[in-house]
Amino acid sequence: MFNIAVFVSGSGTNLQAMIDQEDRYASKICCVISNKKDAYALTRAKNHNIPSFVVTKKGTVGENEIIKILEKFDINLIVLAGYLKILGPTLINKYRGQIINIHPSLLPKYGGRGFYGHHVHESVIANKETFSGATVHFVEEGIDTGKTILQRRLALAEGETAESLQNKILTEIEHYLLVDSIRLLEGDKNMKVLIVGNGGRESAIAECIGRQNNNVHLYCTRSNPGIKAINVDIHPENVDEIVEFALKENIDFTIVGPEVPLVNGIVDKFQECGLKIFGPNKQCSKFEGSKTFTKEFLARHEIPTARYQSFTKDEELGAIAALAFFQLPVVIKADGLAAGKGVLICSTYEEGCSAIKRIFNDEFKNAGQSLVIEEYLDGIEASLLCFVDGQIIVPLETARDYKRIYDNDLGPNTGGMGGFSPNPIIDEEMSKKIEKSILEPIIEGFKSENLDFRGVLFIGLMIVNKEPYVLEFNVRFGDPETQSILPRLKSNLLDSLITVSEGNLGDISLDWTKQCSVTVVLASEGYPNYSVDARRKISGIENVEAFVFQAGTKKDHDDIIVNGGRVLAITAVADSIIQAKEKVYCEISKISFDGMQYRTDIAK
């Protein structure tokens, strides 16, 4: 808890916002200091019985007078809330790391000498910016150069003026951002974090945040019984209701797990409301929403990928004719979102024709408005998840997943039946190749096409003759790769996600345990072709000595029962892949439910 001194020069609307929201943070406003005798902020302080002082003296004399006041109240956090005076070196040195300022722009843009108040908004309008916002940062000797604590942005409306923009930023962002920053500095006490999604991936995210952070209030949409969070009874794809809930409950930060809300623009809608959220915007989410969009991007930037052709629904005959120009086997993909099941590998011409007809006959619903025919790459698969903040791309630890339902990669594709981390095929030499031929052109492509991608970019890779090729992009944490990777993460996940969303990826360093992990998915009978409509009790979870990430489950009185295709993901961590594999299968033997199926060759 902090003893706060608020420095003001004007009307003190940010001071009033701090007073009005005092129930949202544990610290106390102990005094108010102004350099203006007629500042209305002093009246606000008096109305709330907060001691206030006016210090008009300049230089060291004035600084020493301020320091005496601060020492009297044992101040350990100074908040500059519209204080139009540059602090001197004596004060900055004595309270270094304890002074924060709110600035009405997205620093580092429109910061420094001469940029304050109305001048900032005039410059934003004059330069035809599409976004603006506010930044809370630590104060150093340079003007507006200290480390960012929190930043929030909003979109400029058509016909926006400096006056209307100033009012929007003040009332929609500044009045909340200072309090959010204080709460963050208090150590995330009572920070409200919402997770959108309720599967195994979201279970792993919630487990990691809960394990690493004390006193974070976690919320989850349609939470499953294994996620330790407050249940929010809103479907993860109901974007408007989720936004309404986040505004009503003052959610500090939202993490989007599944792809559908991202493709539907949940990030854009949150940002329009001044809410902080992790994930790419609607434009960037097209990398998962359309395989054609991704393939065209890869081709434009000469990123290695399989040869392809794309066709729309009214070009079915052309698609069938094009099969003759591809060697068998051939890969046919529904262009849109198909829950990981829209990829068909065809060994004969007849299978290829059937696959095209299945996709265009709406077997995969809206995903089948168009399709991609792609050459089959014969190699070893690898998964690489990367943090991206619009300017920098940083790979996380490597992994591999298993898509086919049965052992030896037989049967239809699924959302993923297991995986392991790290993936030994991505050694130092391969990492350099991936960096040079894939990661560098990706981020340069984002910049050149003005794609402000902030979130996780999942890169599906195929290693062919020791050369990496891109199979696909996803725009969120992979499932089940997340269940393999996050148990190995030593760095604070929540801090990292906030930093990425603010565009400050260069400020963090990710640390990982040297241990290995193996994840095995336990699925229900009939998955992925059909679901069984029956109440099937799951037994033995409480006896497992490993990570249990629930996915397709629900509570039925005191029992946990099957409620989906992929039911559980079990992850074991050990000193080697072999040991982790042995441990995970040992723990799986403790679990049972009717119709349970799983692969026995994960990490074999």
Coordinates of C-alpha atoms in Angstrom, one line a residue, residues 30-418:
C30 CA -2.4 11.7 1.9
C31 CA -1.9 15.1 0.5
V32 CA -2.4 17.3 -2.6
I33 CA 0.3 19.8 -3.8
S34 CA -0.1 22.5 -6.4
N35 CA 2.0 25.2 -7.9
K36 CA -1.1 27.3 -8.6
K37 CA -3.0 29.1 -5.8
D38 CA -6.2 29.2 -7.8
A39 CA -6.2 25.6 -8.9
Y40 CA -9.7 24.1 -8.5
A41 CA -8.1 20.8 -7.5
L42 CA -7.3 22.4 -4.1
T43 CA -11.1 22.9 -3.6
R44 CA -11.7 19.2 -4.5
A45 CA -9.1 18.2 -1.9
K46 CA -10.7 20.4 0.8
N47 CA -14.1 18.9 0.0
H48 CA -12.8 15.5 0.8
N49 CA -10.7 16.5 3.8
I50 CA -7.4 15.8 2.1
P51 CA -4.6 18.1 3.3
S52 CA -3.5 20.5 0.5
F53 CA -0.5 22.8 0.0
V54 CA 0.6 25.4 -2.5
V55 CA 4.3 25.7 -3.3
T56 CA 5.1 28.5 -5.8
K57 CA 8.8 28.9 -5.0
K58 CA 11.2 27.9 -7.8
G59 CA 14.5 26.0 -7.8
T60 CA 16.0 24.2 -4.9
V61 CA 14.1 26.2 -2.3
G62 CA 10.8 25.1 -3.7
E63 CA 12.0 21.5 -4.0
N64 CA 13.1 21.4 -0.4
E65 CA 9.7 22.8 0.7
I66 CA 7.9 20.0 -1.2
I67 CA 10.2 17.4 0.2
K68 CA 9.4 18.5 3.8
I69 CA 5.7 18.1 3.0
L70 CA 6.3 14.6 1.5
E71 CA 8.4 13.5 4.5
K72 CA 5.7 14.7 6.9
F73 CA 3.2 12.3 5.3
D74 CA 5.7 9.5 4.7
I75 CA 4.9 9.7 1.0
N76 CA 6.2 6.8 -1.1
L77 CA 4.3 7.4 -4.4
I78 CA 3.9 10.7 -6.2
V79 CA 1.2 11.0 -8.8
L80 CA 1.5 13.9 -11.3
A81 CA -2.1 14.4 -12.5
G82 CA -1.9 17.5 -14.7
Y83 CA 1.1 19.1 -13.0
L84 CA 2.4 21.7 -15.4
K85 CA 5.8 22.1 -14.0
I86 CA 9.0 20.2 -14.6
L87 CA 10.4 18.5 -11.5
G88 CA 13.9 19.3 -10.4
P89 CA 16.8 16.8 -10.0
T90 CA 16.8 16.9 -6.2
L91 CA 13.2 15.7 -6.1
I92 CA 13.6 13.1 -8.9
N93 CA 16.7 11.6 -7.3
K94 CA 15.2 11.4 -3.8
Y95 CA 12.0 9.7 -5.1
R96 CA 13.3 7.9 -8.1
G97 CA 11.0 5.0 -9.1
Q98 CA 8.3 6.5 -6.9
I99 CA 7.0 9.3 -9.3
I100 CA 4.5 8.5 -12.0
N101 CA 2.9 10.8 -14.6
I102 CA -0.1 10.6 -16.9
H103 CA 0.4 11.9 -20.4
P104 CA -2.4 12.3 -23.0
S105 CA -0.8 10.4 -25.9
L106 CA 0.6 7.0 -26.9
L107 CA 4.2 7.7 -25.9
P108 CA 6.8 7.9 -27.3
K109 CA 4.7 9.7 -29.8
Y110 CA 3.8 13.3 -29.0
G111 CA 6.0 13.4 -25.9
G112 CA 8.7 15.8 -24.7
R113 CA 8.9 19.6 -24.3
G114 CA 6.0 21.5 -25.7
F115 CA 3.6 18.5 -25.8
Y116 CA 1.0 18.9 -23.1
G117 CA -2.7 19.2 -22.8
H118 CA -4.5 20.6 -25.9
H119 CA -1.2 20.8 -27.9
V120 CA -1.0 17.0 -28.0
H121 CA -4.5 16.5 -29.4
E122 CA -4.0 19.3 -32.0
S123 CA -0.9 17.5 -33.2
V124 CA -2.6 14.1 -33.4
I125 CA -5.4 15.6 -35.5
A126 CA -3.0 17.5 -37.7
N127 CA -1.0 14.4 -38.4
K128 CA -4.2 12.4 -39.3
E129 CA -3.5 9.6 -36.7
T130 CA -6.1 6.9 -36.5
F131 CA -5.4 6.1 -32.8
S132 CA -4.5 8.1 -29.8
G133 CA -4.7 7.5 -26.0
A134 CA -2.9 8.0 -22.8
T135 CA 0.2 6.7 -21.0
V136 CA 1.2 6.4 -17.4
H137 CA 5.0 6.3 -17.0
F138 CA 7.7 6.7 -14.4
V139 CA 9.3 10.1 -14.2
E140 CA 13.0 10.6 -15.0
E141 CA 15.2 13.6 -15.9
G142 CA 14.1 13.5 -19.5
I143 CA 10.6 14.8 -20.3
D144 CA 8.1 11.9 -20.9
T145 CA 11.0 9.4 -21.3
G146 CA 10.5 7.1 -18.2
K147 CA 9.4 3.5 -18.5
T148 CA 5.8 2.9 -19.4
I149 CA 3.6 1.4 -16.7
L150 CA 0.3 1.2 -18.6
Q151 CA -1.0 2.5 -21.9
R152 CA -4.5 2.5 -23.4
R153 CA -5.6 3.7 -26.8
L154 CA -8.8 4.5 -28.6
A155 CA -9.8 5.0 -32.3
L156 CA -10.4 8.5 -33.6
A157 CA -13.8 9.0 -35.0
E158 CA -14.5 10.6 -38.4
G159 CA -14.5 14.4 -38.0
E160 CA -12.7 14.2 -34.7
T161 CA -11.5 17.6 -33.3
A162 CA -8.8 18.3 -30.8
E163 CA -11.6 19.3 -28.3
S164 CA -13.6 16.2 -28.7
L165 CA -10.5 14.0 -28.6
Q166 CA -9.3 15.6 -25.4
N167 CA -12.6 15.0 -23.8
K168 CA -12.8 11.4 -24.9
I169 CA -9.3 10.6 -23.7
L170 CA -9.9 12.3 -20.4
T171 CA -13.2 10.7 -19.6
E172 CA -12.7 7.3 -21.2
I173 CA -9.1 6.6 -20.5
E174 CA -7.3 9.0 -18.1
H175 CA -9.9 8.8 -15.4
Y176 CA -9.3 5.1 -15.1
L177 CA -5.7 4.6 -16.2
L178 CA -4.1 6.2 -13.2
V179 CA -6.1 4.0 -10.8
D180 CA -5.3 0.9 -12.9
S181 CA -1.6 1.9 -12.7
I182 CA -1.7 2.3 -9.0
R183 CA -3.3 -1.1 -8.6
L184 CA -0.6 -2.6 -10.8
L185 CA 2.2 -1.0 -8.7
E186 CA 0.5 -2.4 -5.6
G187 CA 1.4 -5.8 -6.9
D188 CA -1.6 -6.7 -8.9
K189 CA -3.8 -6.7 -5.8
N190 CA -7.4 -7.2 -6.8
M191 CA -6.5 -7.0 -10.5
K192 CA -9.4 -8.3 -12.5
V193 CA -8.4 -10.6 -15.4
L194 CA -10.9 -12.1 -17.8
I195 CA -10.1 -15.2 -19.9
V196 CA -12.3 -15.7 -23.0
G197 CA -12.6 -19.4 -23.7
N198 CA -13.1 -22.5 -21.6
G199 CA -11.0 -25.3 -23.1
G200 CA -7.7 -27.0 -22.3
R201 CA -5.7 -24.0 -23.5
E202 CA -7.6 -21.6 -21.3
S203 CA -7.2 -24.0 -18.4
A204 CA -3.4 -23.9 -18.9
I205 CA -3.4 -20.1 -19.1
A206 CA -5.6 -19.8 -15.9
E207 CA -3.4 -22.3 -14.0
C208 CA -0.2 -20.4 -14.9
I209 CA -1.6 -17.0 -13.9
G210 CA -3.0 -18.4 -10.7
R211 CA 0.2 -20.1 -9.8
Q212 CA 2.4 -17.0 -10.5
N213 CA 0.2 -14.2 -9.1
N214 CA -1.4 -13.7 -5.7
N215 CA -4.7 -11.9 -5.3
V216 CA -5.5 -11.7 -9.0
H217 CA -9.3 -12.1 -9.5
L218 CA -9.7 -14.4 -12.5
Y219 CA -12.9 -14.5 -14.5
C220 CA -13.6 -17.0 -17.3
T221 CA -16.4 -17.3 -19.9
R222 CA -18.5 -20.5 -19.4
S223 CA -15.7 -21.8 -17.2
N224 CA -15.2 -25.5 -16.9
P225 CA -14.8 -27.2 -13.4
G226 CA -11.0 -27.3 -13.6
I227 CA -10.5 -23.6 -14.1
K228 CA -10.1 -21.8 -10.8
A229 CA -11.9 -18.6 -11.8
I230 CA -15.2 -16.8 -11.4
N231 CA -17.6 -18.2 -13.9
V232 CA -19.0 -15.6 -16.4
D233 CA -22.1 -17.2 -18.0
I234 CA -21.5 -15.7 -21.5
H235 CA -20.6 -17.7 -24.6
P236 CA -17.0 -17.1 -25.6
E237 CA -18.2 -16.1 -29.1
N238 CA -20.7 -13.5 -27.8
V239 CA -18.4 -10.5 -28.3
D240 CA -20.9 -7.7 -27.5
E241 CA -21.9 -9.3 -24.2
I242 CA -18.3 -9.8 -23.2
V243 CA -17.5 -6.2 -23.9
E244 CA -20.5 -5.1 -21.8
F245 CA -19.4 -7.4 -18.9
A246 CA -15.8 -6.1 -19.0
L247 CA -17.0 -2.5 -18.8
K248 CA -19.5 -3.1 -16.1
E249 CA -17.1 -5.1 -13.9
N250 CA -14.1 -2.8 -14.5
I251 CA -12.0 -5.7 -15.9
D252 CA -8.3 -4.6 -16.0
F253 CA -7.1 -7.1 -18.6
T254 CA -8.6 -9.6 -20.9
I255 CA -6.9 -12.6 -22.6
V256 CA -8.5 -14.2 -25.6
G257 CA -8.0 -17.9 -26.0
P258 CA -9.9 -19.2 -29.1
E259 CA -9.8 -17.9 -32.6
V260 CA -13.4 -17.2 -33.4
P261 CA -13.8 -14.1 -31.2
L262 CA -10.5 -12.8 -32.5
V263 CA -11.6 -13.2 -36.1
N264 CA -14.9 -11.6 -35.2
G265 CA -13.1 -8.5 -33.9
I266 CA -13.3 -8.7 -30.2
V267 CA -9.9 -6.9 -29.8
D268 CA -11.1 -3.9 -31.9
K269 CA -14.3 -3.6 -29.9
F270 CA -12.4 -3.7 -26.6
Q271 CA -9.9 -1.0 -27.8
E272 CA -12.8 1.2 -28.9
C273 CA -14.0 1.1 -25.3
G274 CA -10.6 1.8 -23.9
L275 CA -10.2 -1.7 -22.4
K276 CA -6.9 -3.6 -22.3
I277 CA -6.9 -6.9 -24.1
F278 CA -4.3 -9.5 -25.4
G279 CA -4.7 -10.7 -29.0
P280 CA -4.4 -9.4 -32.6
N281 CA -7.1 -7.1 -34.1
K282 CA -9.6 -8.2 -36.7
Q283 CA -7.4 -7.3 -39.6
C284 CA -4.4 -9.4 -38.3
S285 CA -6.7 -12.3 -37.3
K286 CA -7.4 -12.9 -41.0
F287 CA -4.1 -14.9 -40.9
E288 CA -6.2 -17.6 -39.2
G289 CA -9.6 -16.7 -40.6
S290 CA -8.4 -17.3 -44.2
K291 CA -5.7 -19.8 -45.4
T292 CA -5.7 -18.0 -48.7
F293 CA -4.9 -14.7 -47.0
T294 CA -1.9 -16.3 -45.2
K295 CA -0.6 -18.1 -48.3
E296 CA -0.7 -14.9 -50.3
F297 CA 1.2 -13.0 -47.6
L298 CA 3.8 -15.8 -47.5
A299 CA 4.2 -15.6 -51.3
R300 CA 4.5 -11.8 -51.3
H301 CA 7.3 -11.9 -48.8
E302 CA 9.1 -15.0 -50.2
I303 CA 8.6 -17.0 -47.0
P304 CA 9.1 -20.8 -47.7
T305 CA 5.8 -22.6 -47.9
A306 CA 4.2 -25.4 -50.0
R307 CA 3.1 -24.6 -53.6
Y308 CA -0.7 -23.9 -53.7
Q309 CA -3.7 -22.8 -55.6
S310 CA -6.9 -21.4 -54.2
F311 CA -10.5 -21.6 -55.4
T312 CA -13.9 -20.2 -54.5
K313 CA -17.1 -22.2 -54.3
D314 CA -18.2 -21.3 -57.8
E315 CA -14.9 -22.6 -59.2
E316 CA -15.4 -26.2 -58.1
L317 CA -14.7 -27.7 -61.6
G318 CA -11.5 -25.7 -61.8
A319 CA -10.4 -27.0 -58.4
I320 CA -11.0 -30.6 -59.5
A321 CA -9.1 -30.0 -62.8
A322 CA -6.2 -28.5 -60.8
L323 CA -5.6 -31.7 -59.0
A324 CA -3.9 -33.1 -62.0
F325 CA -1.0 -30.6 -61.5
F326 CA -0.3 -31.8 -58.0
Q327 CA 1.6 -35.0 -57.0
L328 CA -0.1 -37.4 -54.7
P329 CA -0.7 -37.3 -51.8
V330 CA -2.2 -33.8 -52.0
V331 CA -3.5 -31.5 -49.2
I332 CA -6.9 -29.8 -49.5
K333 CA -7.9 -27.2 -46.9
A334 CA -11.1 -25.4 -46.2
D335 CA -10.2 -21.8 -46.3
G336 CA -11.9 -20.6 -43.1
L337 CA -12.2 -21.7 -39.5
A338 CA -12.9 -25.4 -39.1
A339 CA -11.8 -26.1 -35.5
G340 CA -8.6 -27.7 -36.8
K341 CA -10.5 -30.3 -38.8
G342 CA -10.7 -28.7 -42.2
V343 CA -7.4 -30.2 -43.5
L344 CA -7.8 -33.3 -45.7
I345 CA -4.8 -35.3 -46.9
C346 CA -5.8 -37.2 -50.0
S347 CA -3.8 -40.2 -51.4
T348 CA -5.7 -40.6 -54.6
Y349 CA -7.3 -38.4 -57.3
E350 CA -10.8 -39.8 -56.2
E351 CA -10.1 -38.8 -52.6
G352 CA -9.1 -35.3 -53.8
C353 CA -12.3 -34.9 -55.8
S354 CA -14.4 -36.1 -52.8
A355 CA -12.6 -33.7 -50.5
I356 CA -13.3 -30.7 -52.7
K357 CA -17.0 -31.7 -52.9
R358 CA -17.2 -32.2 -49.1
I359 CA -15.7 -28.7 -48.5
F360 CA -17.9 -27.0 -51.1
N361 CA -21.0 -28.9 -49.9
D362 CA -20.6 -27.2 -46.5
E363 CA -19.4 -30.1 -44.4
F364 CA -17.3 -27.5 -42.6
K365 CA -20.0 -24.9 -42.8
N366 CA -18.8 -21.3 -43.5
A367 CA -15.2 -22.5 -43.7
G368 CA -16.0 -24.0 -47.1
Q369 CA -16.7 -20.9 -49.1
S370 CA -13.3 -21.3 -50.7
L371 CA -10.4 -23.8 -50.4
V372 CA -6.7 -24.2 -50.9
I373 CA -5.1 -27.1 -52.8
E374 CA -1.5 -27.5 -51.5
E375 CA 1.4 -29.8 -52.3
Y376 CA 2.1 -32.4 -49.6
L377 CA 5.3 -31.8 -47.7
D378 CA 6.9 -34.9 -46.3
G379 CA 8.9 -34.1 -43.2
I380 CA 8.8 -33.6 -39.5
E381 CA 6.2 -31.2 -38.0
A382 CA 7.1 -28.5 -35.4
S383 CA 5.2 -25.8 -33.7
L384 CA 6.6 -22.4 -32.9
L385 CA 4.6 -19.9 -30.8
C386 CA 5.9 -16.3 -30.9
F387 CA 5.1 -13.1 -29.1
V388 CA 4.6 -10.2 -31.5
D389 CA 4.1 -6.6 -30.5
G390 CA 3.9 -4.9 -33.9
Q391 CA 7.6 -4.2 -34.1
I392 CA 9.4 -7.3 -32.7
I393 CA 8.8 -11.0 -32.9
V394 CA 10.2 -13.3 -30.1
P395 CA 9.8 -17.1 -30.3
L396 CA 8.7 -19.0 -27.2
E397 CA 9.9 -22.5 -26.4
T398 CA 9.5 -25.0 -29.2
A399 CA 6.9 -27.8 -29.2
R400 CA 5.4 -30.5 -31.4
D401 CA 1.8 -31.6 -31.6
Y402 CA 0.0 -34.6 -33.0
K403 CA -3.1 -33.9 -35.2
R404 CA -4.3 -37.4 -36.2
I405 CA -6.7 -39.2 -33.9
Y406 CA -4.9 -42.6 -33.9
D407 CA -1.4 -43.9 -33.3
N408 CA 1.1 -43.8 -36.1
D409 CA -0.6 -40.6 -37.5
L410 CA -3.6 -42.5 -38.7
G411 CA -7.3 -41.5 -38.9
P412 CA -8.8 -38.0 -39.4
N413 CA -7.3 -34.7 -38.2
T414 CA -8.3 -33.3 -34.8
G415 CA -7.7 -30.2 -32.9
G416 CA -4.7 -31.9 -31.4
M417 CA -4.2 -35.2 -29.5
G418 CA -1.0 -34.3 -27.6

